[in-house]
mmCIF file of C-alpha atoms and ligand atoms in Angstrom:
data_model
loop_
_atom_site.group_PDB
_atom_site.id
_atom_site.type_symbol
_atom_site.label_atom_id
_atom_site.label_comp_id
_atom_site.label_asym_id
_atom_site.label_seq_id
_atom_site.Cartn_x
_atom_site.Cartn_y
_atom_site.Cartn_z
ATOM 1 C CA UNK A 208 -33.603 2.714 -8.696
ATOM 2 C CA UNK A 209 -30.655 0.585 -8.742
ATOM 3 C CA UNK A 210 -30.153 -1.429 -5.342
ATOM 4 C CA UNK A 211 -27.548 -3.936 -4.309
ATOM 5 C CA UNK A 212 -28.835 -7.220 -4.256
ATOM 6 C CA UNK A 213 -28.350 -9.942 -1.586
ATOM 7 C CA UNK A 214 -26.057 -12.246 -3.729
ATOM 8 C CA UNK A 215 -23.243 -9.278 -3.981
ATOM 9 C CA UNK A 216 -22.583 -9.543 -0.289
ATOM 10 C CA UNK A 217 -22.619 -13.383 0.051
ATOM 11 C CA UNK A 218 -19.738 -14.585 -1.172
ATOM 12 C CA UNK A 219 -16.471 -13.048 0.515
ATOM 13 C CA UNK A 220 -13.213 -12.636 -1.621
ATOM 14 C CA UNK A 221 -10.414 -12.004 0.642
ATOM 15 C CA UNK A 222 -8.936 -8.697 0.774
ATOM 16 C CA UNK A 223 -4.922 -8.427 -0.467
ATOM 17 C CA UNK A 224 -4.151 -6.945 3.112
ATOM 18 C CA UNK A 225 -1.715 -4.627 1.127
ATOM 19 C CA UNK A 226 -2.466 -0.723 1.733
ATOM 20 C CA UNK A 227 -5.293 -0.112 -1.544
ATOM 21 C CA UNK A 228 -7.812 2.546 -1.184
ATOM 22 C CA UNK A 229 -10.051 0.529 -2.892
ATOM 23 C CA UNK A 230 -10.337 -3.052 -4.125
ATOM 24 C CA UNK A 231 -12.520 -3.868 -6.477
ATOM 25 C CA UNK A 232 -13.174 -7.639 -6.156
ATOM 26 C CA UNK A 233 -15.340 -9.892 -9.087
ATOM 27 C CA UNK A 234 -17.525 -7.046 -9.870
ATOM 28 C CA UNK A 235 -20.791 -7.976 -12.248
ATOM 29 C CA UNK A 236 -23.391 -5.014 -13.464
ATOM 30 C CA UNK A 237 -26.410 -6.301 -15.066
ATOM 31 C CA UNK A 238 -29.314 -3.380 -16.576
ATOM 32 C CA UNK A 239 -31.976 -4.996 -16.656
ATOM 33 C CA UNK A 240 -34.364 -3.380 -20.029
ATOM 34 C CA UNK A 241 -37.244 -4.117 -21.576
ATOM 35 C CA UNK A 242 -35.511 -6.163 -23.808
ATOM 36 C CA UNK A 243 -33.286 -8.572 -21.838
ATOM 37 C CA UNK A 244 -30.368 -8.484 -19.702
ATOM 38 C CA UNK A 245 -27.154 -6.585 -20.309
ATOM 39 C CA UNK A 246 -24.127 -7.597 -19.039
ATOM 40 C CA UNK A 247 -22.021 -4.199 -18.324
ATOM 41 C CA UNK A 248 -19.996 -5.535 -16.137
ATOM 42 C CA UNK A 249 -18.412 -9.288 -16.306
ATOM 43 C CA UNK A 250 -16.188 -10.108 -12.945
ATOM 44 C CA UNK A 251 -14.132 -6.892 -13.066
ATOM 45 C CA UNK A 252 -11.067 -6.991 -10.401
ATOM 46 C CA UNK A 253 -8.797 -4.171 -9.973
ATOM 47 C CA UNK A 254 -7.086 -2.155 -6.872
ATOM 48 C CA UNK A 255 -5.543 1.411 -6.373
ATOM 49 C CA UNK A 256 -2.550 1.476 -3.904
ATOM 50 C CA UNK A 257 -2.814 4.339 -1.543
ATOM 51 C CA UNK A 258 -1.487 7.982 -3.530
ATOM 52 C CA UNK A 259 -0.997 5.974 -7.190
ATOM 53 C CA UNK A 260 -3.505 6.762 -9.827
ATOM 54 C CA UNK A 261 -4.620 4.110 -12.014
ATOM 55 C CA UNK A 262 -5.820 4.402 -15.620
ATOM 56 C CA UNK A 263 -8.886 3.172 -16.796
ATOM 57 C CA UNK A 264 -9.038 2.665 -20.887
ATOM 58 C CA UNK A 265 -11.434 1.215 -23.678
ATOM 59 C CA UNK A 266 -13.956 2.331 -26.089
ATOM 60 C CA UNK A 267 -16.731 3.571 -25.786
ATOM 61 C CA UNK A 268 -19.055 0.882 -23.823
ATOM 62 C CA UNK A 269 -16.519 -1.264 -22.266
ATOM 63 C CA UNK A 270 -17.907 -0.616 -18.785
ATOM 64 C CA UNK A 271 -15.520 2.138 -17.591
ATOM 65 C CA UNK A 272 -18.321 4.689 -16.370
ATOM 66 C CA UNK A 273 -19.925 1.959 -15.269
ATOM 67 C CA UNK A 274 -16.881 0.981 -13.020
ATOM 68 C CA UNK A 275 -16.731 4.774 -11.344
ATOM 69 C CA UNK A 276 -20.658 4.547 -10.769
ATOM 70 C CA UNK A 277 -20.459 1.558 -8.703
ATOM 71 C CA UNK A 278 -17.626 2.588 -6.299
ATOM 72 C CA UNK A 279 -20.181 5.474 -5.689
ATOM 73 C CA UNK A 280 -23.196 3.161 -5.716
ATOM 74 C CA UNK A 281 -24.482 5.833 -8.362
ATOM 75 C CA UNK A 282 -25.203 2.783 -10.808
ATOM 76 C CA UNK A 283 -28.915 4.181 -12.518
ATOM 77 C CA UNK A 284 -32.020 2.248 -13.023
ATOM 78 C CA UNK A 285 -32.489 -0.312 -14.619
ATOM 79 C CA UNK A 286 -28.264 -1.497 -13.553
ATOM 80 C CA UNK A 287 -27.828 -3.741 -10.651
ATOM 81 C CA UNK A 288 -24.828 -4.515 -8.952
ATOM 82 C CA UNK A 289 -25.259 -8.279 -9.299
ATOM 83 C CA UNK A 290 -22.192 -9.719 -7.388
ATOM 84 C CA UNK A 291 -18.619 -8.655 -6.091
ATOM 85 C CA UNK A 292 -17.033 -6.615 -3.668
ATOM 86 C CA UNK A 293 -15.892 -3.228 -3.549
ATOM 87 C CA UNK A 294 -13.180 -2.617 -0.220
ATOM 88 C CA UNK A 295 -13.062 0.777 0.238
ATOM 89 C CA UNK A 296 -10.063 1.781 2.796
ATOM 90 C CA UNK A 297 -10.335 5.372 3.172
ATOM 91 C CA UNK A 298 -7.114 5.832 5.980
ATOM 92 C CA UNK A 299 -4.231 3.877 6.010
ATOM 93 C CA UNK A 300 -4.711 2.507 9.309
ATOM 94 C CA UNK A 301 -8.736 1.935 8.384
ATOM 95 C CA UNK A 302 -9.514 -1.462 7.999
ATOM 96 C CA UNK A 303 -11.460 -2.599 4.514
ATOM 97 C CA UNK A 304 -15.068 -1.642 4.768
ATOM 98 C CA UNK A 305 -17.253 -3.879 1.617
ATOM 99 C CA UNK A 306 -19.369 -0.254 1.108
ATOM 100 C CA UNK A 307 -21.749 -2.492 -1.234
ATOM 101 C CA UNK A 308 -23.214 -3.696 2.371
ATOM 102 C CA UNK A 309 -24.426 -0.140 2.926
ATOM 103 C CA UNK A 310 -27.754 0.725 0.990
ATOM 104 C CA UNK A 311 -27.253 3.278 -1.798
ATOM 105 C CA UNK A 312 -29.403 5.966 0.208
ATOM 106 C CA UNK A 313 -28.157 5.365 3.430
ATOM 107 C CA UNK A 314 -26.257 7.549 5.686
ATOM 108 C CA UNK A 315 -22.416 5.674 5.387
ATOM 109 C CA UNK A 316 -23.395 5.729 1.615
ATOM 110 C CA UNK A 317 -23.913 9.749 1.480
ATOM 111 C CA UNK A 318 -20.377 10.030 3.540
ATOM 112 C CA UNK A 319 -18.682 8.160 1.302
ATOM 113 C CA UNK A 320 -19.261 9.839 -1.295
ATOM 114 C CA UNK A 321 -19.307 13.526 -0.014
ATOM 115 C CA UNK A 322 -15.720 12.739 2.151
ATOM 116 C CA UNK A 323 -13.938 9.809 0.917
ATOM 117 C CA UNK A 324 -14.714 9.481 -2.676
ATOM 118 C CA UNK A 325 -15.016 12.364 -4.981
ATOM 119 C CA UNK A 326 -16.204 12.205 -8.038
ATOM 120 C CA UNK A 327 -15.814 14.047 -11.446
ATOM 121 C CA UNK A 328 -18.348 13.760 -14.385
ATOM 122 C CA UNK A 329 -17.389 14.628 -17.975
ATOM 123 C CA UNK A 330 -19.928 17.152 -17.905
ATOM 124 C CA UNK A 331 -19.403 19.567 -15.463
ATOM 125 C CA UNK A 332 -23.556 20.485 -14.778
ATOM 126 C CA UNK A 333 -24.251 17.027 -13.936
ATOM 127 C CA UNK A 334 -22.953 17.870 -10.634
ATOM 128 C CA UNK A 335 -23.033 21.908 -10.601
ATOM 129 C CA UNK A 336 -26.453 23.139 -9.488
ATOM 130 C CA UNK A 337 -27.151 26.407 -12.002
ATOM 131 C CA UNK A 338 -29.183 28.185 -9.503
ATOM 132 C CA UNK A 339 -26.679 28.537 -6.829
ATOM 133 C CA UNK A 340 -23.383 30.144 -7.086
ATOM 134 C CA UNK A 341 -20.338 28.520 -7.257
ATOM 135 C CA UNK A 342 -18.571 29.468 -4.388
ATOM 136 C CA UNK A 343 -22.046 28.663 -2.166
ATOM 137 C CA UNK A 344 -21.821 25.247 -3.556
ATOM 138 C CA UNK A 345 -18.419 24.318 -2.327
ATOM 139 C CA UNK A 346 -19.238 26.185 0.265
ATOM 140 C CA UNK A 347 -22.080 23.980 1.290
ATOM 141 C CA UNK A 348 -20.085 21.005 0.522
ATOM 142 C CA UNK A 349 -16.913 22.474 3.212
ATOM 143 C CA UNK A 350 -19.765 23.039 6.306
ATOM 144 C CA UNK A 351 -21.500 19.463 5.582
ATOM 145 C CA UNK A 352 -18.206 17.581 5.656
ATOM 146 C CA UNK A 353 -15.502 19.828 7.349
ATOM 147 C CA UNK A 354 -16.406 22.732 9.698
ATOM 148 C CA UNK A 355 -19.282 23.959 11.174
ATOM 149 C CA UNK A 356 -17.834 28.109 10.535
ATOM 150 C CA UNK A 357 -19.688 29.815 7.918
ATOM 151 C CA UNK A 358 -16.462 31.953 7.064
ATOM 152 C CA UNK A 359 -13.562 29.376 7.580
ATOM 153 C CA UNK A 360 -15.925 27.282 5.803
ATOM 154 C CA UNK A 361 -15.950 30.808 2.611
ATOM 155 C CA UNK A 362 -12.126 30.860 3.118
ATOM 156 C CA UNK A 363 -11.684 27.294 2.538
ATOM 157 C CA UNK A 364 -13.631 27.967 -0.836
ATOM 158 C CA UNK A 365 -11.480 30.694 -1.763
ATOM 159 C CA UNK A 366 -8.513 29.406 -1.372
ATOM 160 C CA UNK A 367 -9.222 25.662 -3.109
ATOM 161 C CA UNK A 368 -10.831 27.731 -5.953
ATOM 162 C CA UNK A 369 -6.957 29.217 -6.160
ATOM 163 C CA UNK A 370 -5.732 26.011 -6.070
ATOM 164 C CA UNK A 371 -6.742 25.225 -9.541
ATOM 165 C CA UNK A 372 -5.981 27.281 -10.993
ATOM 166 C CA UNK A 373 -8.849 29.950 -11.073
ATOM 167 C CA UNK A 374 -7.596 33.707 -11.872
ATOM 168 C CA UNK A 375 -9.679 35.827 -9.724
ATOM 169 C CA UNK A 376 -10.935 33.141 -6.886
ATOM 170 C CA UNK A 377 -13.198 35.641 -4.880
ATOM 171 C CA UNK A 378 -15.274 36.509 -8.122
ATOM 172 C CA UNK A 379 -15.577 32.726 -9.357
ATOM 173 C CA UNK A 380 -17.037 32.109 -6.024
ATOM 174 C CA UNK A 381 -19.471 34.823 -6.332
ATOM 175 C CA UNK A 382 -20.850 33.696 -10.233
ATOM 176 C CA UNK A 383 -23.078 31.469 -10.752
ATOM 177 C CA UNK A 384 -21.888 28.001 -13.668
ATOM 178 C CA UNK A 385 -23.697 30.078 -16.068
ATOM 179 C CA UNK A 386 -21.145 32.937 -16.206
ATOM 180 C CA UNK A 387 -18.560 30.533 -16.649
ATOM 181 C CA UNK A 388 -16.071 28.925 -19.587
ATOM 182 C CA UNK A 389 -16.216 25.339 -20.148
ATOM 183 C CA UNK A 390 -12.948 25.170 -18.837
ATOM 184 C CA UNK A 391 -13.764 27.300 -16.056
ATOM 185 C CA UNK A 392 -16.787 25.277 -15.001
ATOM 186 C CA UNK A 393 -14.534 21.982 -15.197
ATOM 187 C CA UNK A 394 -12.573 23.571 -12.667
ATOM 188 C CA UNK A 395 -15.134 24.309 -10.568
ATOM 189 C CA UNK A 396 -16.356 20.828 -10.564
ATOM 190 C CA UNK A 397 -12.642 19.804 -9.690
ATOM 191 C CA UNK A 398 -12.695 22.184 -6.559
ATOM 192 C CA UNK A 399 -15.878 20.967 -5.410
ATOM 193 C CA UNK A 400 -14.540 17.492 -6.061
ATOM 194 C CA UNK A 401 -11.205 18.361 -4.076
ATOM 195 C CA UNK A 402 -12.986 20.472 -0.956
ATOM 196 C CA UNK A 403 -13.824 17.337 0.885
ATOM 197 C CA UNK A 404 -10.584 16.044 0.199
ATOM 198 C CA UNK A 405 -11.308 12.601 -1.035
ATOM 199 C CA UNK A 406 -8.624 9.949 -0.610
ATOM 200 C CA UNK A 407 -9.914 8.510 -3.703
ATOM 201 C CA UNK A 408 -10.846 10.995 -6.810
ATOM 202 C CA UNK A 409 -12.786 8.720 -9.580
ATOM 203 C CA UNK A 410 -11.945 11.177 -12.762
ATOM 204 C CA UNK A 411 -14.669 10.142 -15.603
ATOM 205 C CA UNK A 412 -13.163 11.618 -18.384
ATOM 206 C CA UNK A 413 -12.662 14.707 -17.208
ATOM 207 C CA UNK A 414 -11.205 16.897 -19.836
ATOM 208 C CA UNK A 415 -12.536 14.869 -23.136
ATOM 209 C CA UNK A 416 -14.915 18.093 -23.799
ATOM 210 C CA UNK A 417 -12.077 20.637 -23.465
ATOM 211 C CA UNK A 418 -9.471 21.961 -25.509
ATOM 212 C CA UNK A 419 -6.142 20.823 -25.556
ATOM 213 C CA UNK A 420 -4.688 24.009 -23.374
ATOM 214 C CA UNK A 421 -7.278 24.047 -20.914
ATOM 215 C CA UNK A 422 -6.738 20.231 -20.882
ATOM 216 C CA UNK A 423 -3.132 20.252 -20.062
ATOM 217 C CA UNK A 424 -3.631 22.885 -17.823
ATOM 218 C CA UNK A 425 -6.468 20.703 -15.949
ATOM 219 C CA UNK A 426 -4.244 17.597 -15.913
ATOM 220 C CA UNK A 427 -1.263 19.216 -14.437
ATOM 221 C CA UNK A 428 -2.631 21.227 -11.620
ATOM 222 C CA UNK A 429 -4.631 17.441 -10.920
ATOM 223 C CA UNK A 430 -0.940 15.776 -10.969
ATOM 224 C CA UNK A 431 0.209 18.268 -9.060
ATOM 225 C CA UNK A 432 -3.029 18.077 -6.073
ATOM 226 C CA UNK A 433 -3.047 14.687 -5.749
ATOM 227 C CA UNK A 434 0.703 14.864 -5.441
ATOM 228 C CA UNK A 435 0.167 18.063 -2.395
ATOM 229 C CA UNK A 436 -2.978 15.853 -0.876
ATOM 230 C CA UNK A 437 -1.736 12.086 -1.336
ATOM 231 C CA UNK A 438 -5.067 10.919 -3.083
ATOM 232 C CA UNK A 439 -5.626 7.892 -5.317
ATOM 233 C CA UNK A 440 -6.987 8.684 -8.631
ATOM 234 C CA UNK A 441 -8.651 6.148 -10.804
ATOM 235 C CA UNK A 442 -8.651 7.904 -14.028
ATOM 236 C CA UNK A 443 -11.094 7.034 -16.892
ATOM 237 C CA UNK A 444 -10.219 7.685 -20.366
ATOM 238 C CA UNK A 445 -10.148 6.688 -24.130
ATOM 239 C CA UNK A 446 -7.192 8.603 -25.022
ATOM 240 C CA UNK A 447 -3.940 6.843 -24.412
ATOM 241 C CA UNK A 448 -1.781 10.253 -24.498
ATOM 242 C CA UNK A 449 -3.403 11.436 -20.923
ATOM 243 C CA UNK A 450 -2.492 8.018 -19.387
ATOM 244 C CA UNK A 451 1.121 8.159 -20.570
ATOM 245 C CA UNK A 452 0.938 11.943 -18.742
ATOM 246 C CA UNK A 453 -1.349 10.841 -15.779
ATOM 247 C CA UNK A 454 -1.223 7.214 -14.886
ATOM 248 C CA UNK A 455 1.169 4.313 -13.147
ATOM 249 C CA UNK A 456 -1.040 1.833 -13.495
ATOM 250 C CA UNK A 457 -3.273 0.818 -16.406
ATOM 251 C CA UNK A 458 -6.361 -1.441 -16.951
ATOM 252 C CA UNK A 459 -7.502 -1.953 -20.230
ATOM 253 C CA UNK A 460 -11.237 -2.502 -20.367
ATOM 254 C CA UNK A 461 -13.146 -4.286 -23.389
ATOM 255 C CA UNK A 462 -16.513 -5.417 -23.037
ATOM 256 C CA UNK A 463 -17.185 -5.350 -19.389
ATOM 257 C CA UNK A 464 -13.801 -7.019 -18.063
ATOM 258 C CA UNK A 465 -10.121 -6.106 -17.518
ATOM 259 C CA UNK A 466 -7.872 -7.481 -20.229
ATOM 260 C CA UNK A 467 -4.689 -6.378 -19.651
ATOM 261 C CA UNK A 468 -3.402 -4.782 -16.156
ATOM 262 C CA UNK A 469 0.394 -3.149 -16.090
ATOM 263 C CA UNK A 470 2.990 -0.388 -15.519
ATOM 264 C CA UNK A 471 2.031 2.582 -17.570
ATOM 265 C CA UNK A 472 5.870 1.803 -19.075
ATOM 266 C CA UNK A 473 4.829 -2.262 -19.785
ATOM 267 C CA UNK A 474 1.121 -0.803 -21.432
ATOM 268 C CA UNK A 475 3.478 1.280 -23.642
ATOM 269 C CA UNK A 476 6.365 0.073 -24.505
ATOM 270 C CA UNK A 477 5.614 -3.493 -23.799
ATOM 271 C CA UNK A 478 2.160 -4.346 -24.545
ATOM 272 C CA UNK A 479 0.569 -7.729 -24.765
ATOM 273 C CA UNK A 480 -3.095 -7.736 -25.139
ATOM 274 C CA UNK A 481 -3.995 -7.545 -29.295
ATOM 275 C CA UNK A 482 -6.311 -4.835 -28.244
ATOM 276 C CA UNK A 483 -4.090 -3.021 -26.397
ATOM 277 C CA UNK A 484 -1.384 -3.417 -29.048
ATOM 278 C CA UNK A 485 -4.226 -1.328 -32.059
ATOM 279 C CA UNK A 486 -5.442 1.299 -28.851
ATOM 280 C CA UNK A 487 -1.934 2.324 -28.872
ATOM 281 C CA UNK A 488 -1.598 2.117 -33.217
ATOM 282 C CA UNK A 489 -4.970 4.042 -32.985
ATOM 283 C CA UNK A 490 -3.403 7.372 -31.357
ATOM 284 C CA UNK A 491 -0.785 9.822 -33.053
ATOM 285 C CA UNK A 492 3.123 9.716 -31.870
ATOM 286 C CA UNK A 493 6.368 10.859 -32.392
ATOM 287 C CA UNK A 494 7.769 9.284 -35.003
ATOM 288 C CA UNK A 495 5.295 8.425 -37.463
ATOM 289 C CA UNK A 496 6.839 8.452 -40.515
ATOM 290 C CA UNK A 497 5.743 10.965 -43.200
ATOM 291 C CA UNK A 498 2.979 9.689 -45.072
ATOM 292 C CA UNK A 499 2.528 6.382 -42.366
ATOM 293 C CA UNK A 500 -1.352 6.454 -41.565
ATOM 294 C CA UNK A 501 -2.843 6.267 -38.286
ATOM 295 C CA UNK A 502 -4.303 2.532 -37.614
ATOM 296 C CA UNK A 503 -8.335 2.435 -37.183
ATOM 297 C CA UNK A 504 -9.657 -0.833 -34.495
ATOM 298 C CA UNK A 505 -10.975 -3.206 -37.553
ATOM 299 C CA UNK A 506 -15.175 -3.532 -36.917
ATOM 300 C CA UNK A 507 -16.426 -1.986 -33.588
ATOM 301 C CA UNK A 508 -17.548 -3.259 -30.056
ATOM 302 C CA UNK A 509 -20.796 -5.789 -30.822
ATOM 303 C CA UNK A 510 -23.523 -3.631 -29.493
ATOM 304 C CA UNK A 511 -24.706 -4.725 -25.794
ATOM 305 C CA UNK A 512 -27.249 -7.193 -27.068
ATOM 306 C CA UNK A 513 -25.513 -9.796 -29.337
ATOM 307 C CA UNK A 514 -23.994 -12.585 -27.339
ATOM 308 C CA UNK A 515 -19.832 -13.165 -28.227
ATOM 309 C CA UNK A 516 -18.987 -16.726 -27.322
ATOM 310 C CA UNK A 517 -15.013 -17.052 -25.950
ATOM 311 C CA UNK A 518 -12.848 -14.172 -25.905
ATOM 312 C CA UNK A 519 -14.948 -11.025 -26.663
ATOM 313 C CA UNK A 520 -12.165 -9.375 -28.921
ATOM 314 C CA UNK A 521 -12.046 -12.148 -31.416
ATOM 315 C CA UNK A 522 -13.961 -10.791 -34.039
ATOM 316 C CA UNK A 523 -11.530 -8.108 -34.551
ATOM 317 C CA UNK A 524 -8.570 -9.720 -33.518
ATOM 318 C CA UNK A 525 -5.475 -9.935 -35.728
ATOM 319 C CA UNK A 526 -4.344 -12.672 -34.345
ATOM 320 C CA UNK A 527 -7.631 -14.950 -33.560
ATOM 321 C CA UNK A 528 -6.796 -18.510 -34.096
ATOM 322 C CA UNK A 529 -10.003 -20.327 -34.626
ATOM 323 C CA UNK A 530 -11.637 -23.420 -32.601
ATOM 324 C CA UNK A 531 -9.566 -21.505 -29.527
ATOM 325 C CA UNK A 532 -10.410 -17.941 -28.954
ATOM 326 C CA UNK A 533 -14.100 -18.218 -29.858
ATOM 327 C CA UNK A 534 -14.865 -21.355 -27.827
ATOM 328 C CA UNK A 535 -12.835 -20.069 -25.094
ATOM 329 C CA UNK A 536 -12.669 -17.346 -22.770
ATOM 330 C CA UNK A 537 -9.108 -16.926 -21.758
ATOM 331 C CA UNK A 538 -8.082 -16.621 -18.170
ATOM 332 C CA UNK A 539 -6.159 -13.677 -16.809
ATOM 333 C CA UNK A 540 -2.661 -14.932 -16.972
ATOM 334 C CA UNK A 541 0.579 -13.064 -15.243
ATOM 335 C CA UNK A 542 3.333 -12.415 -17.964
ATOM 336 C CA UNK A 543 6.015 -14.771 -17.528
ATOM 337 C CA UNK A 544 8.628 -12.978 -14.745
ATOM 338 C CA UNK A 545 6.387 -10.363 -13.930
ATOM 339 C CA UNK A 546 2.877 -11.242 -11.952
ATOM 340 C CA UNK A 547 2.147 -7.225 -11.964
ATOM 341 C CA UNK A 548 1.393 -7.745 -15.987
ATOM 342 C CA UNK A 549 -1.735 -9.392 -16.668
ATOM 343 C CA UNK A 550 -3.615 -10.445 -20.165
ATOM 344 C CA UNK A 551 -6.515 -12.527 -20.647
ATOM 345 C CA UNK A 552 -5.398 -13.672 -24.109
ATOM 346 C CA UNK A 553 -4.829 -17.323 -25.453
ATOM 347 C CA UNK A 554 -1.642 -15.912 -27.341
ATOM 348 C CA UNK A 555 0.300 -16.357 -24.297
ATOM 349 C CA UNK A 556 0.765 -20.026 -22.392
ATOM 350 C CA UNK A 557 -1.304 -20.734 -19.156
ATOM 351 C CA UNK A 558 -4.312 -18.593 -20.317
ATOM 352 C CA UNK A 559 -6.417 -20.781 -19.321
ATOM 353 C CA UNK A 560 -9.721 -21.343 -20.108
ATOM 354 C CA UNK A 561 -12.529 -19.555 -17.668
ATOM 355 C CA UNK A 562 -14.752 -21.477 -16.797
ATOM 356 C CA UNK A 563 -17.880 -19.339 -17.016
ATOM 357 C CA UNK A 564 -18.329 -19.262 -21.166
ATOM 358 C CA UNK A 565 -20.845 -16.822 -21.750
ATOM 359 C CA UNK A 566 -18.899 -13.349 -22.200
ATOM 360 C CA UNK A 567 -21.773 -10.052 -22.379
ATOM 361 C CA UNK A 568 -24.681 -9.520 -24.072
ATOM 362 C CA UNK A 569 -28.486 -10.263 -23.162
ATOM 363 C CA UNK A 570 -28.537 -13.518 -20.740
ATOM 364 C CA UNK A 571 -29.522 -16.874 -22.516
ATOM 365 C CA UNK A 572 -33.223 -17.150 -23.471
ATOM 366 C CA UNK A 573 -34.172 -13.442 -23.341
ATOM 367 C CA UNK A 574 -33.501 -12.708 -27.195
ATOM 368 C CA UNK A 575 -36.180 -11.044 -28.349
ATOM 369 C CA UNK A 576 -38.451 -12.992 -30.375
ATOM 370 C CA UNK A 577 -38.335 -11.210 -33.806
ATOM 371 C CA UNK A 578 -33.901 -11.100 -33.977
HETATM 372 N N1 ADP B 807 -29.040 2.852 -18.597
HETATM 373 C C1 ADP B 807 -28.289 1.786 -19.532
HETATM 374 N N2 ADP B 807 -29.360 1.104 -19.611
HETATM 375 C C2 ADP B 807 -28.885 -0.167 -20.545
HETATM 376 N N3 ADP B 807 -27.115 -0.684 -20.737
HETATM 377 C C3 ADP B 807 -26.127 0.040 -19.904
HETATM 378 C C4 ADP B 807 -27.270 1.474 -19.267
HETATM 379 N N4 ADP B 807 -25.655 2.399 -19.070
HETATM 380 C C5 ADP B 807 -24.416 1.457 -19.762
HETATM 381 N N5 ADP B 807 -25.449 -0.072 -19.674
HETATM 382 C C6 ADP B 807 -24.191 -0.887 -21.006
HETATM 383 O O1 ADP B 807 -23.328 -0.472 -19.829
HETATM 384 C C7 ADP B 807 -21.870 -0.782 -21.085
HETATM 385 C C8 ADP B 807 -21.235 0.211 -20.388
HETATM 386 O O2 ADP B 807 -21.056 0.685 -20.449
HETATM 387 P P1 ADP B 807 -20.261 2.809 -19.802
HETATM 388 O O3 ADP B 807 -19.362 2.362 -18.906
HETATM 389 O O4 ADP B 807 -20.925 3.928 -19.883
HETATM 390 O O5 ADP B 807 -19.170 2.928 -21.280
HETATM 391 P P2 ADP B 807 -17.500 3.570 -20.956
HETATM 392 O O6 ADP B 807 -18.107 4.178 -20.141
HETATM 393 O O7 ADP B 807 -16.651 2.426 -20.768
HETATM 394 O O8 ADP B 807 -17.579 3.984 -22.613
HETATM 395 C C9 ADP B 807 -22.990 0.199 -22.272
HETATM 396 O O9 ADP B 807 -22.345 -0.930 -23.468
HETATM 397 C C10 ADP B 807 -24.558 -0.612 -21.813
HETATM 398 O O10 ADP B 807 -23.802 -1.956 -22.718
HETATM 399 MG MG1 MG B 808 -18.133 6.515 -20.064
#
């Protein structure tokens, strides 16, 4: 099982003092595989203001899920959080706490998972137990966290199933997960995550497996519930269309780093990083003229065991500048006149080198001998 090692608590960074439900600071997660160390996250820093929706986008393998799992302290073996802080401020008047000081198996962490932070996984069966009815599972969670009264817990169970748009919530509550369609199961999982009214909901590609009609319904519903109960959402997706619909702010991830962050409007109308531009060009859009093709991003994400020096995107970048981009890791730089829009790219003035040059892949000296 992965655990937090002492260095995760040592370098204290001060929280911003704003009302952020979560602040992730300089998070590093490594997977200690038999072939070497895979650096899945290389210093990820972001925050989610209370009641806001943050989109986390990037191609497969960029570290989106590992970031979500880290907040739940559910990074699986052989993964470890090796550095960083995760500051949770569940309620407005709370002091932020660095949850990495709790053991992942501790009672405190279990409380956080059930009460303060909920997670919706891509595959509903990850969190639904096939041997209990949907209603039993939600009722259990409510009994554990909200009320000891069984009848009251059942009433709340049916109510939450109704709120996630189940047509006949009493009947659904008495059904087993396998008796439901994919869309219904997804709604049941959302109901379960919402049944504890978490301050933060982590939604990891929650609608990827669904047909577009069900997807649209579920997205509407999440947005509605988010407004109703004022929770914050970390919305992980590789679908930029979903981002436009759901999010207030966006971070773009590439190979375990955030390469751009901005409001959703700025990401769509004024993207700065060549990777963000490429991601946007690869989605269908209104105004695409007849015969104009969607672009694909050149090349693929390098495999986890190869090392890239300089900017991790340089081998695929249309704006690649030899001698700079392949040598120096660009630091996170605010776009002039807008401290809330930042980018890691040498095209932008002020993107000084970051001290650390190593980007991802194997730690030095651990490459397999035969390769
Ligand atoms: N069990 C694992 N063993 C080794 N490496 C892993 C494991 N899980 C994740 N990783 C590494 O973490 C990277 C990020 O994974 P992930 O967060 O799942 O990507 P995303 O959700 O953006 O598709 C992967 O590319 C891989 O290198
Ligand atoms: Mg993922």
